[in-house]
């Protein structure tokens, strides 16, 4: 007989670690599911707000995507799917989004995100048929790190523009950044996991005092929050497909592949159970979840490092906790009041948090290089990484046949392409000398 698609979760006997196919009991499973929702909320909310998407719909789609991923992977990979930051710069460029309030071209962006999901899912099918070795050769740690760092650098202008040029609003944004950093460094384990969410709350309250109380900055408008019902249907948006949006956003699939591959390696190391044989399923599940999100007006989704941190802290890897987290997120998606509250967050506060988040995206990629002992003494490594970083940070843009490729796309192409061209002769190459 073949392997069951879903495992039979048994009650854990050990207290030091709970495996993916075990559970800690009904009560703890529910509580740990809620903790995973809290851990992902900060980033999953910030991502759609920066693109002008409805955060209510994004939370709903993250829950639906997590459940779909859970089913596609047979309940064997402990992961939560939240809003992907990889789409932000390209969506802003595609739609010309001003940086605050609802984005009037969500449908156009969703069409491109859907196509990226299709490409991602097809890569998953191909990996299922051929194995994951070719993916790891195509995107070794030097390349995945370069692509990830280029994303963070490309997003930098989005955050700095919203932070402003001084005044009380800017001060609140800087306070949000410092608050996040201080909690992440000096807070206890639980506070560190919730540093983004807590900083968002505290900084917004400070802004209310400064703006609405002292009138030193534009006041927050609570009319939408007060008018929103506690329970109601989310505002869904159907995707609109154009060739330009499809070609612009499709390359993001390669970035999502790199992200997911890194997460699978991390989870495999943490649990002591390598997940290489499930790589194809993981890509397919994430791709289908992205397609589902785009069909409803949500952002693309990806496996979340915040929730990996929760697992590292609790040492509970039960996949049932992620099923429970997905259910909680779906319920939050049906609260218009929750969505209106998120949309009321002041732009300077959101931008201050984004400076830290985007910086962490770039800095975390340095850890990828360090952990994998990437050899930067070779020119065959330096050139793909260096060109990708410049292309991303400078938003190097090409228009070919009426199709515009933005900085993230050109950085991805440069990193993968140059690595393939130069690696054949890497053994004989000497590092470039400094002038």
Coordinates of C-alpha atoms in Angstrom, one line a residue:
X1 CA 0.0 0.0 0.0
X2 CA 1.2 3.5 -0.7
X3 CA 1.8 6.2 1.8
X4 CA -1.3 8.0 3.2
X5 CA -1.7 11.5 1.9
X6 CA -2.3 12.9 5.3
X7 CA -0.5 11.5 8.3
X8 CA -2.2 10.2 11.4
X9 CA -1.1 12.7 14.1
X10 CA -0.3 10.9 17.4
X11 CA -0.2 12.5 20.8
X12 CA 3.3 13.6 21.6
X13 CA 5.1 11.7 24.3
X14 CA 8.2 13.9 24.5
X15 CA 8.1 17.4 26.0
X16 CA 11.4 18.7 24.5
X17 CA 10.2 18.6 20.9
X18 CA 6.9 17.8 19.1
X19 CA 7.4 16.4 15.5
X20 CA 5.3 17.5 12.5
X21 CA 3.2 14.3 12.7
X22 CA 2.5 14.7 16.4
X23 CA 0.2 17.0 18.4
X24 CA 0.5 18.5 21.9
X25 CA -3.2 18.1 22.7
X26 CA -6.3 20.0 21.6
X27 CA -5.9 23.0 23.9
X28 CA -2.3 23.6 23.2
X29 CA -2.8 23.1 19.4
X30 CA -5.4 25.9 19.5
X31 CA -3.2 28.2 21.6
X32 CA -0.2 27.6 19.4
X33 CA -2.2 28.2 16.3
X34 CA -3.2 31.6 17.7
X35 CA 0.4 32.4 18.5
X36 CA 1.3 31.7 14.8
X37 CA -1.4 34.1 13.7
X38 CA 0.0 36.8 16.0
X39 CA 3.6 36.2 14.8
X40 CA 2.6 36.6 11.1
X41 CA 0.2 39.5 11.5
X42 CA 2.7 42.4 11.5
X43 CA 4.4 41.5 8.2
X44 CA 1.2 40.2 6.6
X45 CA -0.5 43.5 7.3
X46 CA 2.4 45.7 6.3
X47 CA 2.9 44.1 2.9
X48 CA -0.5 44.8 1.5
X49 CA -0.7 48.3 3.0
X50 CA 2.5 49.2 1.1
X51 CA 0.8 48.1 -2.1
X52 CA -2.6 49.6 -1.4
X53 CA -4.3 46.2 -1.0
X54 CA -7.1 45.5 1.4
X55 CA -5.3 44.0 4.5
X56 CA -8.6 42.2 5.4
X57 CA -8.5 40.3 2.2
X58 CA -4.7 39.7 2.6
X59 CA -5.3 38.1 6.0
X60 CA -8.2 36.0 4.6
X61 CA -6.0 34.8 1.7
X62 CA -3.1 34.0 4.0
X63 CA -5.4 31.7 6.0
X64 CA -6.9 30.1 2.8
X65 CA -3.4 29.7 1.3
X66 CA -2.1 28.1 4.5
X67 CA -4.9 25.6 4.5
X68 CA -4.4 24.8 0.8
X69 CA -0.6 24.4 1.3
X70 CA -1.3 22.1 4.2
X71 CA -3.5 19.9 2.0
X72 CA -1.2 19.9 -1.0
X73 CA 1.8 19.0 1.1
X74 CA -0.1 16.3 2.8
X75 CA 0.2 18.0 6.2
X76 CA 3.9 17.2 6.3
X77 CA 5.5 20.6 6.1
X78 CA 5.0 23.0 9.1
X79 CA 4.7 26.4 7.3
X80 CA 2.5 29.5 7.4
X81 CA 1.9 31.4 4.2
X82 CA 1.7 35.2 4.6
X83 CA 1.9 38.2 2.2
X84 CA 5.1 38.1 0.1
X85 CA 7.2 41.3 0.1
X86 CA 8.7 40.2 -3.3
X87 CA 5.8 41.7 -5.2
X88 CA 5.8 45.2 -3.6
X89 CA 8.2 47.1 -5.8
X90 CA 6.9 45.7 -9.0
X91 CA 3.2 46.2 -8.0
X92 CA 4.0 49.8 -7.1
X93 CA 5.7 50.4 -10.4
X94 CA 3.0 48.6 -12.4
X95 CA 0.1 50.5 -10.8
X96 CA 1.8 53.8 -10.1
X97 CA 0.6 53.6 -6.5
X98 CA 1.0 56.8 -4.5
X99 CA 1.9 55.0 -1.3
X100 CA -1.2 55.6 0.9
X101 CA -4.9 54.6 0.7
X102 CA -6.5 52.0 -1.5
X103 CA -4.8 51.1 -4.8
X104 CA -7.2 51.8 -7.7
X105 CA -5.5 49.2 -9.9
X106 CA -5.6 46.1 -7.6
X107 CA -7.2 44.1 -10.4
X108 CA -4.4 44.8 -12.7
X109 CA -1.8 43.8 -10.1
X110 CA -3.7 40.6 -9.2
X111 CA -3.6 39.6 -12.9
X112 CA 0.2 39.7 -12.8
X113 CA 0.4 38.0 -9.4
X114 CA -1.8 35.2 -10.7
X115 CA 0.5 34.6 -13.6
X116 CA 3.5 34.5 -11.2
X117 CA 1.6 31.8 -9.3
X118 CA 1.0 29.8 -12.4
X119 CA 4.8 29.8 -13.2
X120 CA 5.6 28.9 -9.6
X121 CA 3.1 26.0 -9.7
X122 CA 4.5 24.7 -13.0
X123 CA 8.0 24.8 -11.5
X124 CA 6.6 22.7 -8.6
X125 CA 5.1 20.1 -11.1
X126 CA 8.5 20.0 -12.9
X127 CA 10.4 19.4 -9.7
X128 CA 7.9 16.7 -8.7
X129 CA 8.7 15.0 -12.0
X130 CA 12.5 15.5 -12.1
X131 CA 13.7 16.1 -8.6
X132 CA 15.0 19.3 -6.9
X133 CA 18.7 18.9 -7.8
X134 CA 18.5 21.2 -10.9
X135 CA 16.8 23.9 -8.9
X136 CA 19.7 23.9 -6.3
X137 CA 22.2 24.0 -9.1
X138 CA 20.4 26.9 -10.8
X139 CA 20.0 28.9 -7.6
X140 CA 22.9 28.1 -5.2
X141 CA 23.1 30.1 -1.9
X142 CA 25.2 32.9 -3.6
X143 CA 22.3 33.5 -6.1
X144 CA 19.4 33.2 -3.7
X145 CA 21.2 35.5 -1.3
X146 CA 21.8 38.1 -4.0
X147 CA 18.2 38.0 -5.2
X148 CA 16.8 38.4 -1.7
X149 CA 19.2 41.3 -0.9
X150 CA 18.3 43.0 -4.1
X151 CA 14.6 42.9 -3.1
X152 CA 15.3 44.6 0.2
X153 CA 17.4 47.3 -1.5
X154 CA 14.9 47.8 -4.3
X155 CA 12.2 48.5 -1.7
X156 CA 14.2 51.1 0.2
X157 CA 12.8 54.1 -1.7
X158 CA 9.2 53.0 -0.9
X159 CA 9.9 53.1 2.8
X160 CA 12.0 56.3 2.9
X161 CA 9.6 58.3 0.8
X162 CA 6.7 57.7 3.2
X163 CA 8.8 58.5 6.3
X164 CA 8.8 62.1 5.3
X165 CA 11.4 64.9 5.7
X166 CA 11.1 65.9 9.3
X167 CA 8.5 66.9 11.8
X168 CA 6.4 65.1 14.4
X169 CA 5.1 62.5 11.9
X170 CA 8.7 61.5 10.9
X171 CA 9.6 61.3 14.6
X172 CA 6.8 58.8 15.1
X173 CA 8.1 56.8 12.2
X174 CA 11.6 56.7 13.6
X175 CA 10.2 55.8 17.0
X176 CA 8.4 52.8 15.4
X177 CA 11.8 51.7 13.9
X178 CA 13.6 52.1 17.2
X179 CA 10.9 50.3 19.1
X180 CA 11.0 47.3 16.8
X181 CA 14.8 47.1 17.0
X182 CA 14.9 47.4 20.8
X183 CA 12.2 44.8 21.3
X184 CA 13.9 42.5 18.8
X185 CA 17.2 42.8 20.6
X186 CA 16.4 43.3 24.3
X187 CA 12.9 41.7 24.6
X188 CA 12.2 38.3 25.9
X189 CA 11.6 35.4 23.4
X190 CA 7.9 36.1 23.2
X191 CA 8.3 39.8 22.8
X192 CA 10.9 39.3 20.0
X193 CA 8.4 37.2 18.0
X194 CA 5.8 40.0 18.3
X195 CA 8.1 43.0 18.0
X196 CA 6.6 44.2 14.7
X197 CA 3.0 44.0 15.9
X198 CA 3.7 45.6 19.3
X199 CA 5.7 48.4 17.7
X200 CA 2.9 49.1 15.3
X201 CA 0.4 49.4 18.2
X202 CA 2.6 51.6 20.4
X203 CA 3.7 53.9 17.6
X204 CA 0.2 54.4 16.3
X205 CA -1.0 55.3 19.8
X206 CA 1.9 57.8 20.0
X207 CA 0.9 59.3 16.6
X208 CA -2.7 59.7 17.9
X209 CA -1.4 61.8 20.8
X210 CA 1.0 63.8 18.7
X211 CA -1.4 64.4 15.7
X212 CA -5.0 64.2 17.1
X213 CA -4.1 65.5 20.5
X214 CA -1.3 68.1 20.0
X215 CA -2.1 68.8 16.3
X216 CA 1.6 68.5 15.3
X217 CA 0.9 66.2 12.3
X218 CA -2.0 65.4 10.1
X219 CA -4.8 63.8 12.3
X220 CA -5.8 60.2 12.0
X221 CA -9.3 59.7 10.6
X222 CA -11.4 57.2 12.5
X223 CA -14.6 57.6 10.6
X224 CA -14.1 54.4 8.6
X225 CA -13.2 52.5 11.7
X226 CA -16.3 53.6 13.6
X227 CA -18.6 52.9 10.6
X228 CA -17.2 49.4 9.9
X229 CA -19.2 46.4 11.3
X230 CA -17.5 43.8 13.4
X231 CA -18.5 41.0 11.1
X232 CA -19.1 41.1 7.3
X233 CA -18.0 40.0 3.9
X234 CA -14.6 41.1 2.7
X235 CA -14.3 43.3 -0.4
X236 CA -13.0 40.8 -3.0
X237 CA -11.5 41.9 -6.4
X238 CA -11.3 39.7 -9.5
X239 CA -8.0 39.9 -11.4
X240 CA -7.6 41.7 -14.7
X241 CA -5.1 40.2 -17.1
X242 CA -2.7 42.1 -19.4
X243 CA 0.5 41.0 -21.1
X244 CA 2.5 43.8 -19.6
X245 CA 1.5 42.9 -16.0
X246 CA 2.1 39.2 -16.7
X247 CA 5.6 39.6 -18.0
X248 CA 6.5 42.1 -15.4
X249 CA 5.5 40.0 -12.4
X250 CA 6.1 36.4 -13.7
X251 CA 9.8 36.5 -12.8
X252 CA 8.9 36.9 -9.1
X253 CA 8.1 33.2 -9.2
X254 CA 11.9 32.6 -9.2
X255 CA 12.2 34.7 -6.1
X256 CA 9.5 32.7 -4.4
X257 CA 11.2 29.5 -5.3
X258 CA 14.4 30.8 -3.7
X259 CA 12.6 31.8 -0.5
X260 CA 10.7 28.5 -0.2
X261 CA 13.8 26.5 -0.9
X262 CA 15.6 28.2 2.0
X263 CA 12.7 27.7 4.3
X264 CA 12.5 24.0 3.5
X265 CA 16.2 23.7 4.3
X266 CA 15.8 25.5 7.6
X267 CA 12.8 23.5 8.7
X268 CA 14.5 20.2 7.7
X269 CA 17.5 21.2 9.9
X270 CA 15.3 22.1 12.8
X271 CA 13.3 19.0 12.8
X272 CA 16.0 16.6 11.8
X273 CA 13.9 15.4 8.9
X274 CA 15.1 16.5 5.5
X275 CA 12.3 17.8 3.3
X276 CA 14.0 17.6 -0.1
X277 CA 11.5 14.9 -1.3
X278 CA 8.7 17.3 -0.7
X279 CA 10.2 20.3 -2.5
X280 CA 7.9 19.9 -5.6
X281 CA 4.8 19.7 -3.4
X282 CA 5.9 22.8 -1.5
X283 CA 6.4 24.8 -4.7
X284 CA 3.1 23.6 -6.1
X285 CA 1.2 24.4 -2.9
X286 CA 2.7 27.9 -2.6
X287 CA 2.0 28.5 -6.3
X288 CA -1.6 27.4 -6.1
X289 CA -2.1 29.5 -2.9
X290 CA -0.7 32.5 -4.7
X291 CA -3.1 31.9 -7.6
X292 CA -6.0 31.6 -5.1
X293 CA -5.0 34.8 -3.3
X294 CA -4.8 36.8 -6.6
X295 CA -8.2 35.5 -7.7
X296 CA -9.7 37.1 -4.6
X297 CA -7.9 40.4 -4.7
X298 CA -5.1 39.4 -2.3
X299 CA -1.3 39.6 -2.4
X300 CA 1.0 36.8 -3.4
X301 CA 1.9 34.5 -0.5
X302 CA 5.0 32.8 0.7
X303 CA 6.3 30.7 3.6
X304 CA 7.0 32.9 6.6
X305 CA 10.2 33.2 8.5
X306 CA 8.4 34.7 11.5
X307 CA 6.6 31.4 12.0
X308 CA 9.8 29.4 11.7
X309 CA 11.0 31.6 14.5
X310 CA 8.0 30.6 16.6
X311 CA 8.8 26.9 16.0
X312 CA 12.4 27.5 16.9
X313 CA 11.3 29.0 20.2
X314 CA 8.6 26.5 21.1
X315 CA 10.1 23.4 19.5
X316 CA 6.6 22.5 18.4
X317 CA 6.6 21.5 14.8
X318 CA 3.1 20.0 14.6
X319 CA 1.5 20.8 11.3
X320 CA -1.9 20.8 13.0
X321 CA -1.0 24.1 14.7
X322 CA -0.7 25.7 11.2
X323 CA -4.1 24.3 10.2
X324 CA -5.5 26.0 13.2
X325 CA -3.7 29.2 12.4
X326 CA -5.2 29.2 8.9
X327 CA -8.7 28.9 10.4
X328 CA -8.1 31.8 12.8
X329 CA -6.8 34.0 9.9
X330 CA -9.9 33.1 7.8
X331 CA -12.1 34.2 10.6
X332 CA -10.2 37.5 10.9
X333 CA -10.7 38.1 7.2
X334 CA -14.5 38.3 7.8
X335 CA -14.1 41.3 10.2
X336 CA -14.4 44.7 8.3
X337 CA -13.7 46.5 11.6
X338 CA -10.3 44.7 11.7
X339 CA -9.5 45.7 8.2
X340 CA -10.6 49.4 8.7
X341 CA -8.4 49.5 11.8
X342 CA -5.4 48.4 9.8
X343 CA -6.0 50.9 7.0
X344 CA -6.1 53.7 9.5
X345 CA -2.4 53.1 10.4
X346 CA -0.5 56.4 9.8
X347 CA 1.9 56.4 6.8
X348 CA 5.0 57.6 8.7
X349 CA 4.5 54.8 11.3
X350 CA 4.1 52.2 8.5
X351 CA 7.2 53.6 6.7
X352 CA 9.3 53.6 9.8
X353 CA 8.6 49.9 10.3
X354 CA 9.3 49.3 6.6
X355 CA 12.8 50.7 6.8
X356 CA 13.6 48.1 9.4
X357 CA 11.8 45.3 7.6
X358 CA 13.3 45.9 4.2
X359 CA 16.7 46.3 5.8
X360 CA 16.3 43.0 7.5
X361 CA 15.4 41.4 4.2
X362 CA 18.8 42.5 2.7
X363 CA 20.8 41.8 5.9
X364 CA 19.3 38.3 6.3
X365 CA 20.7 37.3 3.0
X366 CA 24.1 38.0 4.3
X367 CA 23.4 35.3 6.8
X368 CA 22.5 33.0 4.0
X369 CA 26.0 33.6 2.5
X370 CA 27.7 33.1 5.9
X371 CA 25.8 30.0 6.8
X372 CA 26.6 28.4 3.4
X373 CA 30.2 29.6 3.4
X374 CA 29.9 31.3 0.1
X375 CA 33.4 32.0 -1.3
X376 CA 33.6 35.7 -2.2
X377 CA 37.3 35.4 -3.2
X378 CA 36.2 34.2 -6.6
X379 CA 35.3 36.6 -9.4
X380 CA 32.7 34.0 -10.6
X381 CA 30.8 34.7 -7.3
X382 CA 31.5 38.4 -7.0
X383 CA 30.1 39.5 -10.4
X384 CA 26.7 37.8 -10.2
X385 CA 26.1 39.0 -6.7
X386 CA 27.5 42.5 -7.3
X387 CA 25.5 43.1 -10.5
X388 CA 22.3 41.8 -8.9
X389 CA 22.7 44.2 -6.0
X390 CA 23.3 47.2 -8.2
X391 CA 20.4 46.3 -10.5
X392 CA 18.1 45.9 -7.5
X393 CA 19.2 49.0 -5.6
X394 CA 19.3 51.2 -8.7
X395 CA 16.0 49.7 -10.0
X396 CA 17.7 48.9 -13.3
X397 CA 14.9 48.9 -15.8
X398 CA 14.7 47.7 -19.4
X399 CA 11.9 47.9 -21.9
X400 CA 12.0 45.1 -24.5
X401 CA 9.3 44.8 -27.1
X402 CA 7.0 47.0 -25.1
X403 CA 7.5 45.0 -21.9
X404 CA 9.2 46.7 -19.0
X405 CA 11.4 44.7 -16.6
X406 CA 12.0 46.4 -13.3
X407 CA 14.9 46.2 -10.9
X408 CA 13.9 42.9 -9.1
X409 CA 13.4 41.2 -12.5
X410 CA 16.7 42.4 -13.9
X411 CA 18.5 41.5 -10.6
X412 CA 17.1 38.0 -10.7
X413 CA 18.0 37.5 -14.4
X414 CA 21.5 38.9 -13.8
X415 CA 22.2 36.7 -10.7
X416 CA 21.0 33.5 -12.4
X417 CA 22.4 34.2 -15.8
X418 CA 25.8 35.4 -14.8
X419 CA 26.2 32.6 -12.4
X420 CA 25.5 30.0 -15.1
X421 CA 27.9 31.8 -17.6
X422 CA 30.8 32.2 -15.1
X423 CA 30.6 29.0 -13.0
X424 CA 32.1 26.8 -15.7
X425 CA 35.4 28.5 -15.5
X426 CA 35.3 29.4 -11.8
X427 CA 38.0 27.0 -10.8
X428 CA 40.6 28.8 -12.9
X429 CA 39.5 32.3 -12.1
X430 CA 41.4 34.5 -9.7
X431 CA 39.7 37.1 -7.5
X432 CA 39.8 40.6 -9.0
X433 CA 42.5 42.8 -7.6
X434 CA 41.7 46.1 -6.0
X435 CA 43.1 49.2 -7.7

